[in-house]
Amino acid sequence: MKKYRLKDGKIMIVREGNGKDADRVLQYIKRVACESDNLTFGEGEFNTTLEEEVRFIEECRKSKNSLFLIAEYRGEIISCLTFSGGNRSRIKHYGEFGITVLKKYWGLGVGKTLINCLIKWAKDSGIIRKINLKVKADNTKAIALYTKLGFVKEGAISRFFYHKGEFHDVYVMGLEID
Ligand SMILES: CC(C)(COP(=O)(O)OP(=O)(O)OC[C@H]1O[C@@H](n2cnc3c(N)ncnc32)[C@H](O)[C@@H]1OP(=O)(O)O)[C@@H](O)C(=O)NCCC(=O)NCCS
């Protein structure tokens, strides 16, 4: 567990999740689902059960090449980051992550801090050599953040999203860990 000062002076806690967090994580995900169109799910579309979520978080905790990070402010979950490493020997050094921040905490440095924690964890892991992500091509704020942290655009996938009658492309961005 580590403490970080946000741009407005609030002190947030960043720690690895465990199975006991699953219920609160699901409540948190239901909230962020309603706050942007940038995720693969919207309101009411994240249907993971409590048992599945407990299993997922615990698997991340036990795995050497996966990570489930939680940021809290005064006991409230304000951000989650999940990184899933490959499950076969040829791809165990590779993984993808996703991140969300509760809307009222946007712009305070939460996202940047969690991704920096991920990069540090990856460097210390001795396993991870590549971090990738997919980001909606119009999510300029997230792209600016990833670019600032060293991620580069490696390609694009057309029609990745289908939402409100329209297709949306994503960029694939990556960071090599050496
Ligand atoms: C994208 C998201 C994770 C960013 O998290 P955040 O905590 O708001 O980001 P931060 O406060 O750490 O800001 C990071 C940087 O982006 C920059 N930034 C912020 N708003 C920006 C904007 N509108 N345009 C360009 N850059 C912007 C800031 O300059 C900041 O860098 P700095 O601290 O060096 O000044 C968060 O807004 C979010 O959860 N959005 C909805 C879900 C989502 O899009 N997830 C990503 C899916 S790929």
mmCIF file of C-alpha atoms and ligand atoms in Angstrom:
data_model
loop_
_atom_site.group_PDB
_atom_site.id
_atom_site.type_symbol
_atom_site.label_atom_id
_atom_site.label_comp_id
_atom_site.label_asym_id
_atom_site.label_seq_id
_atom_site.Cartn_x
_atom_site.Cartn_y
_atom_site.Cartn_z
ATOM 1 C CA MET A 1 0.000 0.000 0.000
ATOM 2 C CA LYS A 2 1.287 3.448 -0.917
ATOM 3 C CA LYS A 3 0.034 6.971 -0.443
ATOM 4 C CA TYR A 4 0.055 9.641 -3.165
ATOM 5 C CA ARG A 5 -0.858 13.319 -3.081
ATOM 6 C CA LEU A 6 -3.294 14.409 -5.803
ATOM 7 C CA LYS A 7 -3.174 17.791 -7.546
ATOM 8 C CA ASP A 8 -5.838 19.162 -5.170
ATOM 9 C CA GLY A 9 -3.948 17.995 -2.066
ATOM 10 C CA LYS A 10 -6.074 14.915 -1.335
ATOM 11 C CA ILE A 11 -4.077 11.858 -0.273
ATOM 12 C CA MET A 12 -5.088 8.678 -2.081
ATOM 13 C CA ILE A 13 -4.087 5.135 -1.296
ATOM 14 C CA VAL A 14 -2.984 2.729 -4.034
ATOM 15 C CA ARG A 15 -2.893 -0.979 -3.278
ATOM 16 C CA GLU A 16 -3.387 -4.381 -4.860
ATOM 17 C CA GLY A 17 -6.949 -5.661 -4.769
ATOM 18 C CA ASN A 18 -8.100 -8.895 -3.136
ATOM 19 C CA GLY A 19 -11.272 -10.982 -3.204
ATOM 20 C CA LYS A 20 -12.833 -9.000 -0.354
ATOM 21 C CA ASP A 21 -12.897 -5.916 -2.607
ATOM 22 C CA ALA A 22 -15.024 -7.607 -5.272
ATOM 23 C CA ASP A 23 -18.405 -6.310 -4.099
ATOM 24 C CA ARG A 24 -17.220 -2.699 -3.893
ATOM 25 C CA VAL A 25 -15.349 -3.024 -7.196
ATOM 26 C CA LEU A 26 -18.568 -4.122 -8.912
ATOM 27 C CA GLN A 27 -20.447 -1.135 -7.430
ATOM 28 C CA TYR A 28 -17.623 1.116 -8.620
ATOM 29 C CA ILE A 29 -17.676 -0.368 -12.157
ATOM 30 C CA LYS A 30 -21.443 0.200 -12.349
ATOM 31 C CA ARG A 31 -20.805 3.879 -11.624
ATOM 32 C CA VAL A 32 -17.988 4.424 -14.134
ATOM 33 C CA ALA A 33 -19.998 2.568 -16.795
ATOM 34 C CA CYS A 34 -22.424 5.531 -16.791
ATOM 35 C CA GLU A 35 -19.744 8.229 -16.846
ATOM 36 C CA SER A 36 -18.187 7.909 -20.342
ATOM 37 C CA ASP A 37 -18.591 6.197 -23.718
ATOM 38 C CA ASN A 38 -14.931 5.146 -23.734
ATOM 39 C CA LEU A 39 -15.309 1.698 -22.195
ATOM 40 C CA THR A 40 -16.361 -1.630 -23.701
ATOM 41 C CA PHE A 41 -19.489 -1.501 -21.522
ATOM 42 C CA GLY A 42 -22.121 1.096 -20.697
ATOM 43 C CA GLU A 43 -24.850 1.389 -18.074
ATOM 44 C CA GLY A 44 -26.116 -2.070 -17.065
ATOM 45 C CA GLU A 45 -23.757 -3.849 -19.453
ATOM 46 C CA PHE A 46 -21.133 -5.108 -16.992
ATOM 47 C CA ASN A 47 -22.689 -8.385 -15.945
ATOM 48 C CA THR A 48 -19.869 -10.113 -14.100
ATOM 49 C CA THR A 49 -21.170 -11.900 -10.985
ATOM 50 C CA LEU A 50 -19.715 -11.424 -7.509
ATOM 51 C CA GLU A 51 -18.219 -14.938 -7.593
ATOM 52 C CA GLU A 52 -16.573 -14.279 -10.972
ATOM 53 C CA GLU A 53 -15.193 -10.958 -9.775
ATOM 54 C CA VAL A 54 -13.789 -12.517 -6.575
ATOM 55 C CA ARG A 55 -12.103 -15.203 -8.698
ATOM 56 C CA PHE A 56 -10.729 -12.657 -11.196
ATOM 57 C CA ILE A 57 -9.210 -10.383 -8.537
ATOM 58 C CA GLU A 58 -7.766 -13.329 -6.605
ATOM 59 C CA GLU A 59 -6.256 -14.789 -9.782
ATOM 60 C CA CYS A 60 -4.592 -11.431 -10.489
ATOM 61 C CA ARG A 61 -3.297 -11.291 -6.914
ATOM 62 C CA LYS A 62 -1.771 -14.768 -7.078
ATOM 63 C CA SER A 63 -0.402 -14.420 -10.607
ATOM 64 C CA LYS A 64 3.118 -13.095 -11.171
ATOM 65 C CA ASN A 65 2.235 -11.454 -14.493
ATOM 66 C CA SER A 66 -1.161 -9.893 -13.734
ATOM 67 C CA LEU A 67 -2.108 -6.979 -11.535
ATOM 68 C CA PHE A 68 -5.305 -5.505 -10.092
ATOM 69 C CA LEU A 69 -4.711 -2.050 -8.624
ATOM 70 C CA ILE A 70 -7.220 -0.088 -6.577
ATOM 71 C CA ALA A 71 -7.001 3.590 -5.628
ATOM 72 C CA GLU A 72 -9.047 4.802 -2.675
ATOM 73 C CA TYR A 73 -9.808 8.126 -1.108
ATOM 74 C CA ARG A 74 -11.310 8.012 2.395
ATOM 75 C CA GLY A 75 -12.374 4.407 1.870
ATOM 76 C CA GLU A 76 -14.071 5.057 -1.483
ATOM 77 C CA ILE A 77 -12.737 3.316 -4.605
ATOM 78 C CA ILE A 78 -11.839 6.110 -7.031
ATOM 79 C CA SER A 79 -9.889 4.163 -9.667
ATOM 80 C CA CYS A 80 -9.102 0.641 -10.840
ATOM 81 C CA LEU A 81 -6.425 -0.640 -13.180
ATOM 82 C CA THR A 82 -6.266 -4.228 -14.395
ATOM 83 C CA PHE A 83 -3.346 -5.726 -16.250
ATOM 84 C CA SER A 84 -3.587 -9.269 -17.600
ATOM 85 C CA GLY A 85 -0.432 -11.092 -18.660
ATOM 86 C CA GLY A 86 -0.350 -13.916 -21.190
ATOM 87 C CA ASN A 87 -0.992 -17.435 -19.921
ATOM 88 C CA ARG A 88 1.423 -19.335 -22.171
ATOM 89 C CA SER A 89 5.211 -19.272 -22.035
ATOM 90 C CA ARG A 90 5.579 -17.460 -25.369
ATOM 91 C CA ILE A 91 3.299 -14.610 -24.302
ATOM 92 C CA LYS A 92 3.753 -14.476 -20.542
ATOM 93 C CA HIS A 93 5.968 -11.367 -20.913
ATOM 94 C CA TYR A 94 3.112 -9.531 -22.667
ATOM 95 C CA GLY A 95 -0.067 -8.053 -21.236
ATOM 96 C CA GLU A 96 -2.820 -5.486 -21.713
ATOM 97 C CA PHE A 97 -4.311 -3.103 -19.228
ATOM 98 C CA GLY A 98 -7.460 -1.078 -18.776
ATOM 99 C CA ILE A 99 -7.999 1.867 -16.465
ATOM 100 C CA THR A 100 -10.936 3.863 -15.139
ATOM 101 C CA VAL A 101 -11.156 6.821 -12.787
ATOM 102 C CA LEU A 102 -14.335 8.042 -11.082
ATOM 103 C CA LYS A 103 -15.429 11.173 -12.965
ATOM 104 C CA LYS A 104 -15.287 13.522 -9.979
ATOM 105 C CA TYR A 105 -11.563 12.674 -9.650
ATOM 106 C CA TRP A 106 -10.607 13.205 -13.303
ATOM 107 C CA GLY A 107 -7.699 15.545 -13.992
ATOM 108 C CA LEU A 108 -6.107 15.184 -10.539
ATOM 109 C CA GLY A 109 -3.308 12.851 -11.545
ATOM 110 C CA VAL A 110 -5.002 9.604 -10.467
ATOM 111 C CA GLY A 111 -4.689 7.922 -13.879
ATOM 112 C CA LYS A 112 -1.085 8.994 -14.322
ATOM 113 C CA THR A 113 -0.157 7.706 -10.851
ATOM 114 C CA LEU A 114 -1.749 4.289 -11.360
ATOM 115 C CA ILE A 115 -0.121 3.788 -14.765
ATOM 116 C CA ASN A 116 3.248 4.773 -13.285
ATOM 117 C CA CYS A 117 2.638 2.152 -10.559
ATOM 118 C CA LEU A 118 1.926 -0.404 -13.298
ATOM 119 C CA ILE A 119 5.137 0.502 -15.160
ATOM 120 C CA LYS A 120 7.201 0.224 -11.966
ATOM 121 C CA TRP A 121 5.582 -3.111 -11.087
ATOM 122 C CA ALA A 122 6.308 -4.366 -14.637
ATOM 123 C CA LYS A 123 9.960 -3.313 -14.411
ATOM 124 C CA ASP A 124 10.316 -5.013 -11.020
ATOM 125 C CA SER A 125 8.445 -8.159 -12.106
ATOM 126 C CA GLY A 126 11.345 -9.614 -14.058
ATOM 127 C CA ILE A 127 8.732 -11.112 -16.387
ATOM 128 C CA ILE A 128 6.860 -8.305 -18.160
ATOM 129 C CA ARG A 129 8.607 -6.897 -21.235
ATOM 130 C CA LYS A 130 5.668 -5.309 -23.020
ATOM 131 C CA ILE A 131 2.546 -3.403 -21.954
ATOM 132 C CA ASN A 132 -0.240 -2.754 -24.430
ATOM 133 C CA LEU A 133 -3.642 -1.111 -24.432
ATOM 134 C CA LYS A 134 -6.500 -0.278 -26.720
ATOM 135 C CA VAL A 135 -7.967 3.201 -26.691
ATOM 136 C CA LYS A 136 -10.887 4.663 -28.644
ATOM 137 C CA ALA A 137 -9.431 6.793 -31.427
ATOM 138 C CA ASP A 138 -11.408 9.862 -30.250
ATOM 139 C CA ASN A 139 -10.366 9.553 -26.580
ATOM 140 C CA THR A 140 -7.842 12.377 -26.896
ATOM 141 C CA LYS A 141 -7.372 12.866 -23.162
ATOM 142 C CA ALA A 142 -6.424 9.229 -22.570
ATOM 143 C CA ILE A 143 -4.166 9.178 -25.666
ATOM 144 C CA ALA A 144 -2.382 12.330 -24.406
ATOM 145 C CA LEU A 145 -1.859 10.678 -21.031
ATOM 146 C CA TYR A 146 -0.503 7.421 -22.492
ATOM 147 C CA THR A 147 1.793 9.326 -24.878
ATOM 148 C CA LYS A 148 3.124 11.407 -21.994
ATOM 149 C CA LEU A 149 4.014 8.183 -20.186
ATOM 150 C CA GLY A 150 5.975 6.826 -23.167
ATOM 151 C CA PHE A 151 3.384 4.673 -24.941
ATOM 152 C CA VAL A 152 3.516 4.781 -28.730
ATOM 153 C CA LYS A 153 0.811 4.140 -31.292
ATOM 154 C CA GLU A 154 1.480 0.761 -32.883
ATOM 155 C CA GLY A 155 -1.609 0.428 -35.015
ATOM 156 C CA ALA A 156 -5.344 0.653 -35.234
ATOM 157 C CA ILE A 157 -8.276 -1.741 -35.257
ATOM 158 C CA SER A 158 -11.231 -0.543 -37.272
ATOM 159 C CA ARG A 159 -14.819 -1.156 -36.089
ATOM 160 C CA PHE A 160 -13.672 -2.356 -32.671
ATOM 161 C CA PHE A 161 -16.623 -0.639 -30.958
ATOM 162 C CA TYR A 162 -20.245 -0.627 -32.062
ATOM 163 C CA HIS A 163 -22.292 1.860 -30.115
ATOM 164 C CA LYS A 164 -25.489 3.809 -30.842
ATOM 165 C CA GLY A 165 -25.553 2.629 -34.460
ATOM 166 C CA GLU A 166 -21.940 3.568 -35.226
ATOM 167 C CA PHE A 167 -18.617 1.805 -35.439
ATOM 168 C CA HIS A 168 -15.557 3.278 -33.719
ATOM 169 C CA ASP A 169 -11.888 2.484 -34.291
ATOM 170 C CA VAL A 170 -9.341 1.941 -31.540
ATOM 171 C CA TYR A 171 -5.630 2.600 -31.491
ATOM 172 C CA VAL A 172 -3.288 -0.013 -30.141
ATOM 173 C CA MET A 173 -0.588 1.600 -28.005
ATOM 174 C CA GLY A 174 2.399 -0.064 -26.408
ATOM 175 C CA LEU A 175 5.357 0.407 -24.093
ATOM 176 C CA GLU A 176 8.429 -1.803 -24.156
ATOM 177 C CA ILE A 177 9.842 -2.630 -20.722
ATOM 178 C CA ASP A 178 13.625 -2.978 -20.621
HETATM 179 C C1 LIG B 1 -8.653 8.598 -19.142
HETATM 180 C C2 LIG B 1 -8.551 8.621 -17.627
HETATM 181 C C3 LIG B 1 -8.178 7.222 -17.140
HETATM 182 C C4 LIG B 1 -7.464 9.612 -17.220
HETATM 183 O O1 LIG B 1 -7.325 9.632 -15.818
HETATM 184 P P1 LIG B 1 -7.161 11.024 -15.030
HETATM 185 O O2 LIG B 1 -6.924 10.673 -13.615
HETATM 186 O O3 LIG B 1 -8.309 11.910 -15.333
HETATM 187 O O4 LIG B 1 -5.830 11.589 -15.721
HETATM 188 P P2 LIG B 1 -4.708 12.477 -15.015
HETATM 189 O O5 LIG B 1 -5.318 13.473 -14.121
HETATM 190 O O6 LIG B 1 -3.682 11.558 -14.457
HETATM 191 O O7 LIG B 1 -4.154 13.281 -16.270
HETATM 192 C C5 LIG B 1 -3.125 12.814 -16.998
HETATM 193 C C6 LIG B 1 -2.614 13.806 -17.985
HETATM 194 O O8 LIG B 1 -3.518 14.011 -19.064
HETATM 195 C C7 LIG B 1 -3.489 15.404 -19.410
HETATM 196 N N1 LIG B 1 -4.853 15.805 -19.730
HETATM 197 C C8 LIG B 1 -5.879 15.908 -18.883
HETATM 198 N N2 LIG B 1 -6.956 16.328 -19.566
HETATM 199 C C9 LIG B 1 -6.574 16.467 -20.863
HETATM 200 C C10 LIG B 1 -7.248 16.857 -22.045
HETATM 201 N N3 LIG B 1 -8.552 17.177 -22.026
HETATM 202 N N4 LIG B 1 -6.547 16.893 -23.206
HETATM 203 C C11 LIG B 1 -5.213 16.569 -23.219
HETATM 204 N N5 LIG B 1 -4.551 16.178 -22.114
HETATM 205 C C12 LIG B 1 -5.236 16.137 -20.958
HETATM 206 C C13 LIG B 1 -3.007 16.180 -18.250
HETATM 207 O O9 LIG B 1 -2.116 17.139 -18.768
HETATM 208 C C14 LIG B 1 -2.341 15.154 -17.375
HETATM 209 O O10 LIG B 1 -0.957 15.262 -17.435
HETATM 210 P P3 LIG B 1 -0.142 16.114 -16.329
HETATM 211 O O11 LIG B 1 -0.543 15.568 -14.999
HETATM 212 O O12 LIG B 1 1.281 15.823 -16.666
HETATM 213 O O13 LIG B 1 -0.552 17.514 -16.540
HETATM 214 C C15 LIG B 1 -9.893 9.036 -16.955
HETATM 215 O O14 LIG B 1 -10.234 10.308 -17.426
HETATM 216 C C16 LIG B 1 -11.046 8.091 -17.209
HETATM 217 O O15 LIG B 1 -11.279 7.163 -16.452
HETATM 218 N N6 LIG B 1 -11.816 8.314 -18.279
HETATM 219 C C17 LIG B 1 -12.978 7.486 -18.604
HETATM 220 C C18 LIG B 1 -12.618 6.053 -18.934
HETATM 221 C C19 LIG B 1 -11.500 5.987 -19.948
HETATM 222 O O16 LIG B 1 -11.452 6.726 -20.909
HETATM 223 N N7 LIG B 1 -10.585 5.033 -19.717
HETATM 224 C C20 LIG B 1 -9.484 4.798 -20.626
HETATM 225 C C21 LIG B 1 -9.911 3.808 -21.639
HETATM 226 S S1 LIG B 1 -8.579 3.413 -22.742
#
